[in-house]
Short mmCIF file of N, CA and C in Angstrom, two decimals:
data_model
loop_
_atom_site.label_atom_id
_atom_site.label_comp_id
_atom_site.label_asym_id
_atom_site.label_seq_id
_atom_site.Cartn_x
_atom_site.Cartn_y
_atom_site.Cartn_z
N HIS A 292 26.96 -19.27 13.68
CA HIS A 292 27.31 -18.38 13.98
C HIS A 292 27.10 -17.94 12.02
N VAL A 293 27.02 -16.93 11.96
CA VAL A 293 27.18 -15.60 9.84
C VAL A 293 27.99 -15.20 9.75
N ASP A 294 28.64 -15.29 8.83
CA ASP A 294 29.77 -14.50 8.49
C ASP A 294 28.94 -12.95 7.95
N VAL A 295 28.20 -13.47 6.67
CA VAL A 295 27.49 -12.42 6.23
C VAL A 295 25.98 -12.80 6.15
N ALA A 296 24.71 -11.70 6.42
CA ALA A 296 23.46 -11.86 6.39
C ALA A 296 23.39 -10.89 5.10
N VAL A 297 21.91 -11.29 4.85
CA VAL A 297 21.13 -10.46 3.48
C VAL A 297 20.26 -10.35 3.93
N SER A 298 19.93 -8.51 3.88
CA SER A 298 18.69 -8.56 3.88
C SER A 298 17.99 -7.82 3.16
N PRO A 299 16.05 -7.33 2.72
CA PRO A 299 15.51 -6.62 1.67
C PRO A 299 15.90 -5.20 2.64
N THR A 300 15.98 -5.09 4.10
CA THR A 300 15.65 -3.89 4.05
C THR A 300 16.43 -3.77 5.15
N ALA A 301 16.96 -2.77 5.94
CA ALA A 301 17.52 -2.19 7.49
C ALA A 301 16.64 -2.25 8.27
N PHE A 302 15.36 -2.10 8.55
CA PHE A 302 14.28 -2.24 8.95
C PHE A 302 14.75 -4.11 9.44
N LEU A 303 14.36 -5.06 8.95
CA LEU A 303 14.57 -6.27 8.94
C LEU A 303 15.81 -6.83 9.42
N ALA A 304 17.11 -6.13 9.21
CA ALA A 304 18.14 -6.09 10.05
C ALA A 304 17.98 -5.67 11.34
N ASP A 305 18.03 -4.68 11.88
CA ASP A 305 17.70 -4.01 12.86
C ASP A 305 16.97 -4.76 13.85
N SER A 306 15.54 -5.42 13.02
CA SER A 306 14.51 -5.86 14.13
C SER A 306 15.72 -7.37 14.54
N LEU A 307 16.18 -7.76 13.74
CA LEU A 307 16.74 -8.82 13.94
C LEU A 307 18.11 -8.77 15.06
N ARG A 308 18.62 -7.66 14.94
CA ARG A 308 19.92 -7.65 15.95
C ARG A 308 18.99 -7.02 17.05
N ALA A 309 17.83 -6.75 17.23
CA ALA A 309 17.20 -6.05 18.72
C ALA A 309 16.57 -7.10 19.23
N ASP A 310 16.37 -8.25 18.23
CA ASP A 310 16.26 -9.94 18.64
C ASP A 310 16.77 -10.76 19.37
N GLY A 311 18.43 -9.65 19.07
CA GLY A 311 19.55 -10.72 19.55
C GLY A 311 20.43 -11.41 18.86
N LEU A 312 19.85 -11.27 17.61
CA LEU A 312 21.11 -12.35 16.34
C LEU A 312 22.15 -11.26 15.80
N ALA A 313 23.21 -11.62 16.19
CA ALA A 313 24.83 -11.19 16.26
C ALA A 313 24.90 -11.39 15.18
N LEU A 314 24.72 -9.96 13.79
CA LEU A 314 24.98 -9.69 12.84
C LEU A 314 26.31 -9.33 12.47
N ARG A 315 27.65 -9.43 12.06
CA ARG A 315 28.83 -8.82 12.38
C ARG A 315 28.16 -8.17 10.56
N THR A 316 28.25 -8.56 9.84
CA THR A 316 28.45 -7.62 8.92
C THR A 316 26.62 -8.39 7.63
N VAL A 317 26.34 -7.49 7.53
CA VAL A 317 25.20 -6.99 7.23
C VAL A 317 24.66 -6.22 5.26
N HIS A 318 24.24 -7.02 4.12
CA HIS A 318 24.06 -6.38 3.01
C HIS A 318 22.99 -6.26 2.90
N ILE A 319 22.44 -4.64 2.45
CA ILE A 319 20.91 -5.00 2.69
C ILE A 319 21.46 -4.56 0.78
N GLU A 320 20.33 -5.56 0.36
CA GLU A 320 19.92 -5.89 -1.30
C GLU A 320 18.29 -6.03 -1.18
N PRO A 321 18.06 -4.93 -1.98
CA PRO A 321 16.05 -4.47 -1.33
C PRO A 321 15.43 -6.09 -2.99
N THR A 322 14.65 -6.04 -2.70
CA THR A 322 14.30 -7.03 -3.62
C THR A 322 13.85 -6.15 -4.91
N GLY A 323 13.62 -6.77 -6.62
CA GLY A 323 13.61 -6.51 -7.68
C GLY A 323 12.18 -6.95 -7.52
N VAL A 324 11.51 -5.72 -8.85
CA VAL A 324 10.94 -6.83 -9.68
C VAL A 324 10.99 -6.19 -11.48
N PRO A 325 11.17 -6.82 -12.42
CA PRO A 325 10.53 -6.19 -12.99
C PRO A 325 10.63 -4.96 -13.89
N ALA A 326 10.98 -4.21 -14.76
CA ALA A 326 10.29 -3.53 -14.93
C ALA A 326 9.47 -3.63 -16.18
N ALA A 327 9.04 -2.56 -16.17
CA ALA A 327 7.64 -2.69 -17.24
C ALA A 327 6.97 -1.47 -17.56
N ALA A 328 6.68 -1.15 -18.76
CA ALA A 328 5.54 -0.15 -19.53
C ALA A 328 4.52 -0.25 -18.32
N SER A 329 4.11 1.25 -18.27
CA SER A 329 3.01 1.39 -18.07
C SER A 329 1.78 2.85 -18.57
N SER A 330 0.77 2.52 -18.02
CA SER A 330 -0.08 3.58 -18.99
C SER A 330 0.51 5.03 -18.21
N PRO A 331 0.14 5.77 -18.66
CA PRO A 331 -0.42 7.50 -17.89
C PRO A 331 -0.94 7.37 -17.33
N LEU A 332 -1.08 8.47 -15.94
CA LEU A 332 -2.48 8.46 -15.54
C LEU A 332 -3.02 9.48 -16.17
N LEU A 333 -4.31 9.30 -16.13
CA LEU A 333 -5.53 10.27 -16.36
C LEU A 333 -5.50 11.41 -15.40
N ALA A 334 -5.67 12.36 -15.51
CA ALA A 334 -5.84 13.73 -15.34
C ALA A 334 -7.50 14.19 -14.80
N GLU A 335 -8.52 13.49 -14.68
CA GLU A 335 -9.56 13.76 -14.50
C GLU A 335 -10.33 12.94 -14.49
N GLY A 336 -11.66 13.42 -13.70
CA GLY A 336 -12.49 12.30 -13.10
C GLY A 336 -11.95 11.97 -11.51
N PRO A 337 -12.62 11.48 -11.02
CA PRO A 337 -12.54 10.76 -9.61
C PRO A 337 -10.84 10.22 -9.43
N LEU A 338 -10.24 10.21 -7.75
CA LEU A 338 -8.86 9.73 -8.06
C LEU A 338 -9.72 8.32 -7.51
N ARG A 339 -8.37 7.25 -8.53
CA ARG A 339 -8.71 5.88 -9.12
C ARG A 339 -7.58 5.37 -7.68
N VAL A 340 -8.14 4.94 -6.52
CA VAL A 340 -7.68 4.12 -5.32
C VAL A 340 -7.42 2.78 -5.24
N LEU A 341 -6.16 2.23 -5.59
CA LEU A 341 -6.87 0.48 -5.16
C LEU A 341 -5.52 0.28 -3.87
N PHE A 342 -6.09 -0.67 -3.36
CA PHE A 342 -5.46 -1.51 -2.18
C PHE A 342 -5.15 -3.12 -2.41
N VAL A 343 -4.35 -3.59 -2.67
CA VAL A 343 -4.16 -4.66 -3.06
C VAL A 343 -3.25 -5.58 -2.13
N GLY A 344 -3.61 -6.70 -1.32
CA GLY A 344 -3.03 -7.84 -0.24
C GLY A 344 -4.55 -8.41 0.54
N THR A 345 -3.90 -8.84 1.07
CA THR A 345 -4.97 -10.04 1.57
C THR A 345 -6.42 -8.78 2.83
N TRP A 346 -6.57 -9.85 2.85
CA TRP A 346 -8.38 -8.33 3.23
C TRP A 346 -7.92 -9.39 4.92
N VAL A 347 -7.27 -9.26 6.08
CA VAL A 347 -6.40 -9.46 6.90
C VAL A 347 -7.02 -8.07 7.77
N PRO A 348 -7.12 -8.08 9.62
CA PRO A 348 -6.84 -6.43 9.48
C PRO A 348 -5.43 -6.22 9.49
N HIS A 349 -4.41 -6.48 9.65
CA HIS A 349 -2.78 -6.35 9.39
C HIS A 349 -2.55 -5.42 9.02
N LYS A 350 -3.51 -5.81 7.08
CA LYS A 350 -3.07 -5.89 6.18
C LYS A 350 -3.41 -4.07 6.41
N GLY A 351 -4.52 -3.67 6.88
CA GLY A 351 -5.28 -2.41 7.06
C GLY A 351 -6.02 -2.14 5.87
N PRO A 352 -7.41 -2.72 5.10
CA PRO A 352 -8.19 -2.19 4.76
C PRO A 352 -9.02 -1.66 4.80
N GLN A 353 -9.26 -1.99 7.01
CA GLN A 353 -10.52 -1.19 7.63
C GLN A 353 -10.13 0.08 7.42
N VAL A 354 -8.43 0.68 7.67
CA VAL A 354 -8.56 1.79 8.06
C VAL A 354 -8.99 2.53 6.56
N LEU A 355 -8.92 2.21 5.62
CA LEU A 355 -8.86 2.47 4.13
C LEU A 355 -10.38 2.85 4.53
N ALA A 356 -11.08 1.84 4.55
CA ALA A 356 -12.29 1.87 4.32
C ALA A 356 -13.09 3.07 4.85
N GLU A 357 -12.46 3.37 6.53
CA GLU A 357 -12.91 4.26 7.78
C GLU A 357 -12.51 5.69 6.78
N ALA A 358 -11.27 5.92 5.72
CA ALA A 358 -11.32 6.72 5.41
C ALA A 358 -11.99 7.53 4.33
N LEU A 359 -12.14 6.02 3.19
CA LEU A 359 -13.33 6.20 1.91
C LEU A 359 -14.81 6.91 2.55
N ALA A 360 -15.14 5.83 3.99
CA ALA A 360 -16.67 6.79 4.73
C ALA A 360 -16.69 8.28 4.96
N ALA A 361 -15.89 8.93 5.26
CA ALA A 361 -15.16 10.19 5.80
C ALA A 361 -15.06 11.27 3.89
N LEU A 362 -15.21 10.32 3.24
CA LEU A 362 -14.72 11.59 1.64
C LEU A 362 -16.41 11.21 1.27
N PRO A 363 -16.21 12.88 0.58
CA PRO A 363 -17.45 13.38 0.15
C PRO A 363 -17.79 12.13 -1.68
N GLU A 364 -18.98 11.60 -1.64
CA GLU A 364 -19.09 10.73 -2.11
C GLU A 364 -18.80 11.21 -4.20
N GLY A 365 -18.28 10.51 -4.83
CA GLY A 365 -17.44 10.22 -6.02
C GLY A 365 -16.19 11.25 -5.71
N LEU A 366 -16.13 11.74 -5.03
CA LEU A 366 -14.55 12.07 -4.95
C LEU A 366 -13.32 11.24 -5.73
N VAL A 367 -13.10 10.11 -4.93
CA VAL A 367 -13.19 8.84 -4.70
C VAL A 367 -13.37 7.38 -5.77
N GLU A 368 -13.11 7.40 -6.58
CA GLU A 368 -13.29 5.65 -6.71
C GLU A 368 -11.98 4.41 -6.61
N ALA A 369 -12.63 3.72 -5.43
CA ALA A 369 -11.93 2.51 -4.77
C ALA A 369 -12.02 1.41 -5.11
N THR A 370 -11.00 0.49 -5.26
CA THR A 370 -11.06 -1.22 -5.03
C THR A 370 -10.36 -1.61 -4.25
N ALA A 371 -10.51 -2.44 -3.89
CA ALA A 371 -10.16 -3.15 -2.83
C ALA A 371 -9.47 -5.05 -3.91
N LEU A 372 -8.31 -5.35 -3.85
CA LEU A 372 -8.25 -6.41 -4.50
C LEU A 372 -6.71 -7.68 -3.54
N GLY A 373 -7.80 -8.78 -3.72
CA GLY A 373 -7.13 -9.70 -2.98
C GLY A 373 -7.53 -11.26 -1.98
N PRO A 374 -6.72 -11.86 -2.00
CA PRO A 374 -7.89 -13.46 -1.45
C PRO A 374 -8.27 -13.13 0.01
N ALA A 375 -9.55 -12.85 0.92
CA ALA A 375 -10.60 -13.41 1.78
C ALA A 375 -10.22 -14.23 2.40
N PRO A 376 -9.21 -14.21 2.61
CA PRO A 376 -9.74 -16.17 3.82
C PRO A 376 -10.64 -16.00 4.80
N PHE A 377 -11.07 -14.53 5.49
CA PHE A 377 -12.47 -14.41 6.68
C PHE A 377 -13.33 -13.44 5.65
N PRO A 378 -14.03 -13.64 4.91
CA PRO A 378 -15.02 -13.45 4.00
C PRO A 378 -15.73 -12.24 5.10
N ALA A 379 -16.43 -12.54 6.09
CA ALA A 379 -16.98 -11.37 7.51
C ALA A 379 -15.97 -10.59 7.58
N PHE A 380 -15.38 -10.64 7.63
CA PHE A 380 -13.61 -9.48 8.17
C PHE A 380 -14.47 -8.53 6.93
N ARG A 381 -14.19 -9.07 5.20
CA ARG A 381 -14.51 -8.56 3.78
C ARG A 381 -15.88 -7.62 4.27
N SER A 382 -16.64 -8.37 4.50
CA SER A 382 -17.92 -7.64 4.66
C SER A 382 -17.99 -6.83 5.11
N GLU A 383 -17.76 -6.82 6.77
CA GLU A 383 -17.59 -5.75 7.53
C GLU A 383 -16.85 -4.20 7.27
N VAL A 384 -15.25 -4.83 6.83
CA VAL A 384 -14.74 -3.19 5.94
C VAL A 384 -15.62 -2.87 4.91
N VAL A 385 -16.17 -4.15 4.22
CA VAL A 385 -17.18 -2.90 2.44
C VAL A 385 -18.18 -2.48 3.40
N ARG A 386 -18.87 -2.59 4.44
CA ARG A 386 -20.29 -1.75 5.06
C ARG A 386 -19.05 -0.85 5.82
N THR A 387 -18.09 -0.89 5.87
CA THR A 387 -17.33 0.17 6.58
C THR A 387 -17.62 1.54 5.87
N ALA A 388 -17.09 0.61 4.92
CA ALA A 388 -16.65 1.98 3.61
C ALA A 388 -17.54 2.46 3.06
N SER A 389 -18.80 2.85 3.36
CA SER A 389 -20.05 3.01 2.99
C SER A 389 -20.70 3.17 1.39
N GLY A 390 -20.14 2.10 0.73
CA GLY A 390 -20.31 2.03 -0.67
C GLY A 390 -19.48 2.29 -1.87
N ARG A 391 -18.23 2.90 -0.84
CA ARG A 391 -17.32 3.58 -1.55
C ARG A 391 -16.25 2.40 -2.10
N LEU A 392 -16.14 1.23 -2.14
CA LEU A 392 -14.87 0.62 -2.17
C LEU A 392 -15.94 -0.62 -2.30
N THR A 393 -15.30 -1.04 -4.16
CA THR A 393 -15.12 -2.51 -4.65
C THR A 393 -14.43 -3.13 -4.73
N THR A 394 -14.92 -4.61 -4.63
CA THR A 394 -13.89 -5.91 -4.52
C THR A 394 -13.83 -6.32 -5.40
N LEU A 395 -12.62 -7.19 -5.76
CA LEU A 395 -12.43 -7.90 -6.30
C LEU A 395 -11.34 -9.00 -6.10
N ASP A 396 -11.80 -10.42 -6.61
CA ASP A 396 -11.16 -11.04 -5.75
C ASP A 396 -8.91 -11.31 -6.15
N ALA A 397 -8.61 -12.36 -5.80
CA ALA A 397 -7.50 -12.05 -6.29
C ALA A 397 -7.70 -12.70 -7.63
N VAL A 398 -5.98 -12.19 -8.64
CA VAL A 398 -6.47 -11.85 -10.12
C VAL A 398 -4.41 -12.85 -10.04
N ALA A 399 -4.77 -13.46 -11.83
CA ALA A 399 -3.30 -14.09 -11.52
C ALA A 399 -2.45 -12.87 -11.50
N PRO A 400 -1.01 -13.38 -11.23
CA PRO A 400 -0.14 -12.19 -11.65
C PRO A 400 0.54 -11.44 -12.47
N SER A 401 0.19 -12.03 -13.61
CA SER A 401 0.60 -11.63 -15.08
C SER A 401 -0.48 -10.49 -15.51
N GLU A 402 -1.83 -10.73 -14.42
CA GLU A 402 -2.95 -9.49 -14.36
C GLU A 402 -2.50 -8.50 -13.54
N VAL A 403 -1.67 -8.39 -12.54
CA VAL A 403 -1.72 -7.35 -11.82
C VAL A 403 -1.45 -5.76 -12.29
N GLY A 404 -0.17 -5.64 -13.48
CA GLY A 404 0.14 -4.69 -13.79
C GLY A 404 -0.90 -3.95 -14.80
N ALA A 405 -1.86 -4.76 -15.41
CA ALA A 405 -2.76 -4.18 -15.82
C ALA A 405 -3.96 -3.24 -14.72
N VAL A 406 -4.19 -3.88 -14.08
CA VAL A 406 -4.78 -3.90 -12.56
C VAL A 406 -4.39 -2.45 -12.11
N LEU A 407 -3.03 -2.68 -11.52
CA LEU A 407 -2.01 -1.35 -11.37
C LEU A 407 -2.44 -0.24 -12.23
N ASP A 408 -2.26 -0.19 -13.40
CA ASP A 408 -2.24 0.74 -14.52
C ASP A 408 -3.72 1.07 -14.95
N ALA A 409 -4.40 0.93 -14.49
CA ALA A 409 -6.16 1.06 -13.97
C ALA A 409 -5.81 2.19 -12.92
N HIS A 410 -5.13 2.31 -12.07
CA HIS A 410 -5.67 3.03 -10.70
C HIS A 410 -4.59 4.31 -10.63
N ASP A 411 -4.25 5.48 -10.03
CA ASP A 411 -3.74 6.63 -10.05
C ASP A 411 -3.12 6.18 -8.29
N VAL A 412 -3.20 5.70 -7.78
CA VAL A 412 -2.73 5.62 -6.52
C VAL A 412 -2.76 4.16 -5.66
N VAL A 413 -1.72 3.81 -5.38
CA VAL A 413 -2.24 2.18 -4.20
C VAL A 413 -2.05 2.93 -2.99
N VAL A 414 -2.80 2.23 -1.99
CA VAL A 414 -2.69 2.01 -0.71
C VAL A 414 -1.89 0.83 0.00
N VAL A 415 -1.42 1.53 0.71
CA VAL A 415 -0.86 0.27 2.01
C VAL A 415 -1.17 -0.07 3.32
N PRO A 416 -2.13 0.62 3.84
CA PRO A 416 -2.11 1.04 5.20
C PRO A 416 -1.98 0.41 5.81
N SER A 417 -1.28 -0.67 6.28
CA SER A 417 -0.43 -1.76 7.03
C SER A 417 -0.88 -0.61 8.30
N THR A 418 -0.74 -2.13 9.86
CA THR A 418 -1.29 -1.66 11.27
C THR A 418 0.30 -2.54 11.37
N TRP A 419 1.19 -3.26 11.14
CA TRP A 419 2.23 -3.22 11.18
C TRP A 419 3.23 -3.32 10.66
N ALA A 420 4.10 -3.44 11.40
CA ALA A 420 5.57 -3.17 10.65
C ALA A 420 5.81 -4.36 9.48
N GLU A 421 5.31 -4.08 8.51
CA GLU A 421 6.03 -4.80 7.10
C GLU A 421 7.63 -5.02 6.79
N ASN A 422 8.07 -6.00 5.85
CA ASN A 422 8.89 -5.75 5.92
C ASN A 422 9.12 -4.98 4.42
N GLY A 423 9.38 -5.53 3.62
CA GLY A 423 9.06 -5.10 2.25
C GLY A 423 8.18 -4.87 1.34
N PRO A 424 6.71 -5.14 1.37
CA PRO A 424 5.53 -5.94 0.75
C PRO A 424 5.90 -5.06 -1.22
N LEU A 425 5.48 -6.76 -1.59
CA LEU A 425 5.72 -6.32 -2.96
C LEU A 425 5.19 -5.79 -4.40
N VAL A 426 3.62 -5.14 -3.23
CA VAL A 426 2.72 -4.55 -4.47
C VAL A 426 3.19 -3.50 -4.47
N VAL A 427 4.55 -2.75 -2.98
CA VAL A 427 4.85 -1.38 -3.39
C VAL A 427 6.46 -1.35 -4.39
N LEU A 428 6.49 -2.42 -4.34
CA LEU A 428 7.18 -2.26 -6.39
C LEU A 428 6.80 -2.34 -6.90
N GLU A 429 6.04 -3.30 -7.47
CA GLU A 429 4.97 -3.22 -8.29
C GLU A 429 4.86 -2.22 -8.73
N ALA A 430 3.97 -1.33 -7.59
CA ALA A 430 3.59 -0.05 -8.10
C ALA A 430 4.73 1.06 -8.79
N ARG A 431 5.41 0.69 -8.00
CA ARG A 431 6.25 1.51 -8.59
C ARG A 431 7.84 1.37 -9.62
N SER A 432 7.33 -0.07 -10.45
CA SER A 432 7.68 -0.42 -11.27
C SER A 432 6.26 0.41 -12.97
N ARG A 433 5.48 0.12 -12.10
CA ARG A 433 3.98 0.92 -13.42
C ARG A 433 4.31 2.17 -12.90
N ARG A 434 5.16 2.77 -12.03
CA ARG A 434 4.67 4.67 -11.81
C ARG A 434 3.57 4.88 -11.18
N ARG A 435 3.18 3.98 -10.63
CA ARG A 435 2.12 5.03 -9.58
C ARG A 435 2.86 4.81 -8.42
N PRO A 436 2.38 6.40 -7.85
CA PRO A 436 2.72 6.07 -6.44
C PRO A 436 1.91 5.94 -4.94
N VAL A 437 2.92 5.34 -4.49
CA VAL A 437 1.87 5.02 -3.16
C VAL A 437 1.34 5.80 -2.19
N ILE A 438 1.11 5.39 -1.16
CA ILE A 438 0.53 5.87 -0.01
C ILE A 438 0.48 4.57 1.18
N ALA A 439 1.68 5.02 1.24
CA ALA A 439 2.10 3.53 2.73
C ALA A 439 1.50 4.20 4.30
N SER A 440 1.87 3.39 5.02
CA SER A 440 1.74 4.29 6.86
C SER A 440 3.28 4.23 7.01
N ASP A 441 3.59 4.86 7.97
CA ASP A 441 4.52 5.44 8.53
C ASP A 441 5.36 3.89 9.15
N LEU A 442 5.88 2.70 9.26
CA LEU A 442 5.94 2.20 10.09
C LEU A 442 7.10 1.25 9.19
N GLY A 443 7.85 0.40 9.50
CA GLY A 443 8.81 -1.03 9.27
C GLY A 443 9.31 -0.75 8.05
N GLY A 444 9.56 -1.32 7.45
CA GLY A 444 10.34 -1.52 6.32
C GLY A 444 9.77 -0.48 4.40
N LEU A 445 7.99 0.01 5.49
CA LEU A 445 7.76 0.92 4.32
C LEU A 445 8.11 2.30 4.69
N ARG A 446 8.73 2.81 5.74
CA ARG A 446 9.82 4.09 5.37
C ARG A 446 11.10 4.10 4.65
N GLU A 447 11.39 3.07 4.41
CA GLU A 447 12.46 2.43 3.63
C GLU A 447 11.90 2.56 1.78
N LEU A 448 11.05 2.24 1.56
CA LEU A 448 10.36 2.35 0.38
C LEU A 448 9.77 3.03 0.02
N VAL A 449 8.78 3.86 0.34
CA VAL A 449 8.21 5.35 0.40
C VAL A 449 9.63 5.90 0.29
N VAL A 450 9.19 7.32 -0.55
CA VAL A 450 10.32 8.54 0.11
C VAL A 450 8.48 9.55 0.01
N ASP A 451 8.24 9.89 1.88
CA ASP A 451 7.19 11.05 1.18
C ASP A 451 7.22 12.20 0.59
N GLY A 452 6.76 11.94 -0.14
CA GLY A 452 6.96 13.43 -1.60
C GLY A 452 7.48 12.81 -2.82
N LEU A 453 8.21 11.85 -2.96
CA LEU A 453 9.10 11.70 -4.02
C LEU A 453 8.29 10.62 -4.10
N ASP A 454 7.72 9.76 -4.37
CA ASP A 454 7.36 8.76 -5.03
C ASP A 454 6.32 7.91 -4.54
N GLY A 455 5.48 8.54 -3.74
CA GLY A 455 4.47 8.72 -2.66
C GLY A 455 4.53 9.71 -1.46
N TRP A 456 3.68 8.64 -0.64
CA TRP A 456 3.39 9.80 0.30
C TRP A 456 3.00 8.60 2.21
N ARG A 457 3.73 9.06 2.92
CA ARG A 457 3.42 8.19 3.75
C ARG A 457 2.64 8.86 4.93
N VAL A 458 1.41 8.53 4.98
CA VAL A 458 1.08 8.62 6.90
C VAL A 458 0.64 7.40 8.19
N PRO A 459 0.28 8.25 9.42
CA PRO A 459 0.87 7.24 10.31
C PRO A 459 -0.41 6.25 10.26
N ALA A 460 0.63 4.99 10.87
CA ALA A 460 -0.30 3.54 10.67
C ALA A 460 -1.85 3.86 11.45
N SER A 461 -3.02 3.17 11.43
CA SER A 461 -4.23 3.20 11.78
C SER A 461 -4.51 3.56 12.59
N ASP A 462 -4.38 5.69 11.17
CA ASP A 462 -5.01 6.84 11.46
C ASP A 462 -5.85 7.15 9.75
N PRO A 463 -7.41 6.32 10.06
CA PRO A 463 -7.94 7.09 8.89
C PRO A 463 -8.28 8.33 8.25
N GLY A 464 -8.48 9.74 9.46
CA GLY A 464 -8.28 10.47 9.30
C GLY A 464 -7.47 11.49 8.51
N ALA A 465 -5.50 10.78 9.32
CA ALA A 465 -4.82 11.24 8.41
C ALA A 465 -4.80 10.65 7.15
N LEU A 466 -5.21 9.65 6.41
CA LEU A 466 -5.24 8.98 5.00
C LEU A 466 -6.78 9.82 4.32
N GLU A 467 -7.72 9.96 5.19
CA GLU A 467 -8.77 11.29 4.49
C GLU A 467 -8.41 11.68 4.07
N ALA A 468 -7.75 12.64 4.48
CA ALA A 468 -6.87 14.01 5.14
C ALA A 468 -6.26 14.19 3.03
N LEU A 469 -5.61 13.52 3.24
CA LEU A 469 -4.15 13.22 2.06
C LEU A 469 -5.22 12.31 0.96
N LEU A 470 -5.81 11.95 0.36
CA LEU A 470 -7.23 11.15 0.12
C LEU A 470 -7.50 12.79 -1.22
N ARG A 471 -8.08 13.23 0.02
CA ARG A 471 -9.23 14.30 0.24
C ARG A 471 -8.29 15.63 -0.92
N ARG A 472 -6.84 15.68 0.05
CA ARG A 472 -6.34 16.81 -0.56
C ARG A 472 -5.62 15.96 -2.56
N LEU A 473 -5.05 15.10 -2.74
CA LEU A 473 -4.94 14.37 -3.54
C LEU A 473 -5.79 14.36 -4.53
N ALA A 474 -7.27 13.96 -4.30
CA ALA A 474 -8.24 14.30 -5.45
C ALA A 474 -8.86 15.92 -5.79
N ASP A 475 -8.09 16.81 -4.35
CA ASP A 475 -8.84 18.06 -4.89
C ASP A 475 -7.93 18.50 -6.07
N ASP A 476 -6.29 18.39 -6.09
CA ASP A 476 -5.66 19.05 -6.78
C ASP A 476 -5.49 18.57 -7.80
N ARG A 477 -6.44 16.99 -8.26
CA ARG A 477 -6.48 16.66 -9.68
C ARG A 477 -7.60 17.20 -10.30
N GLN A 478 -8.44 18.07 -9.17
CA GLN A 478 -9.62 18.59 -10.27
C GLN A 478 -9.42 20.33 -10.36
N GLN A 479 -8.16 20.79 -10.11
CA GLN A 479 -7.95 22.15 -9.86
C GLN A 479 -6.92 22.31 -11.33
#
């Protein structure tokens, strides 16, 4: 018997209801991150893309790798950052990217802001319904747009065309087309 439930996203509250939990009163309280100063975006050179997350299939680095492999060399500089509990999976993803993806191990939380500032856009290509990935909130606090899969709580966190873009989940072609458009717009 719960009188009031608090959820960071409507997606999670709706999921709990769909699973049969009777929630009479729900307050949506988005997760927050401290506001931060950020560096301005550079307007020249290749589009600098960042993936931050654990190297596991449901986080979607393989989707980014397929998109990168389809792009002309030099159009985009992509970096993937995060722990790799399955090194063979990370190696496979890097091979798929055809030399277009630089990898970094996890960094201390105090260093994440500098890594975000060194990139133009953050990609969250999740293949499952994320609730509210912290990396989206951190990117927003650093004034970096986010390209996210169009599912789950990401729909609430990323307003298409306003603070980022949403693409269909597990669709490297759609991600490639958006990255190409952003990189081309940058060069004009």
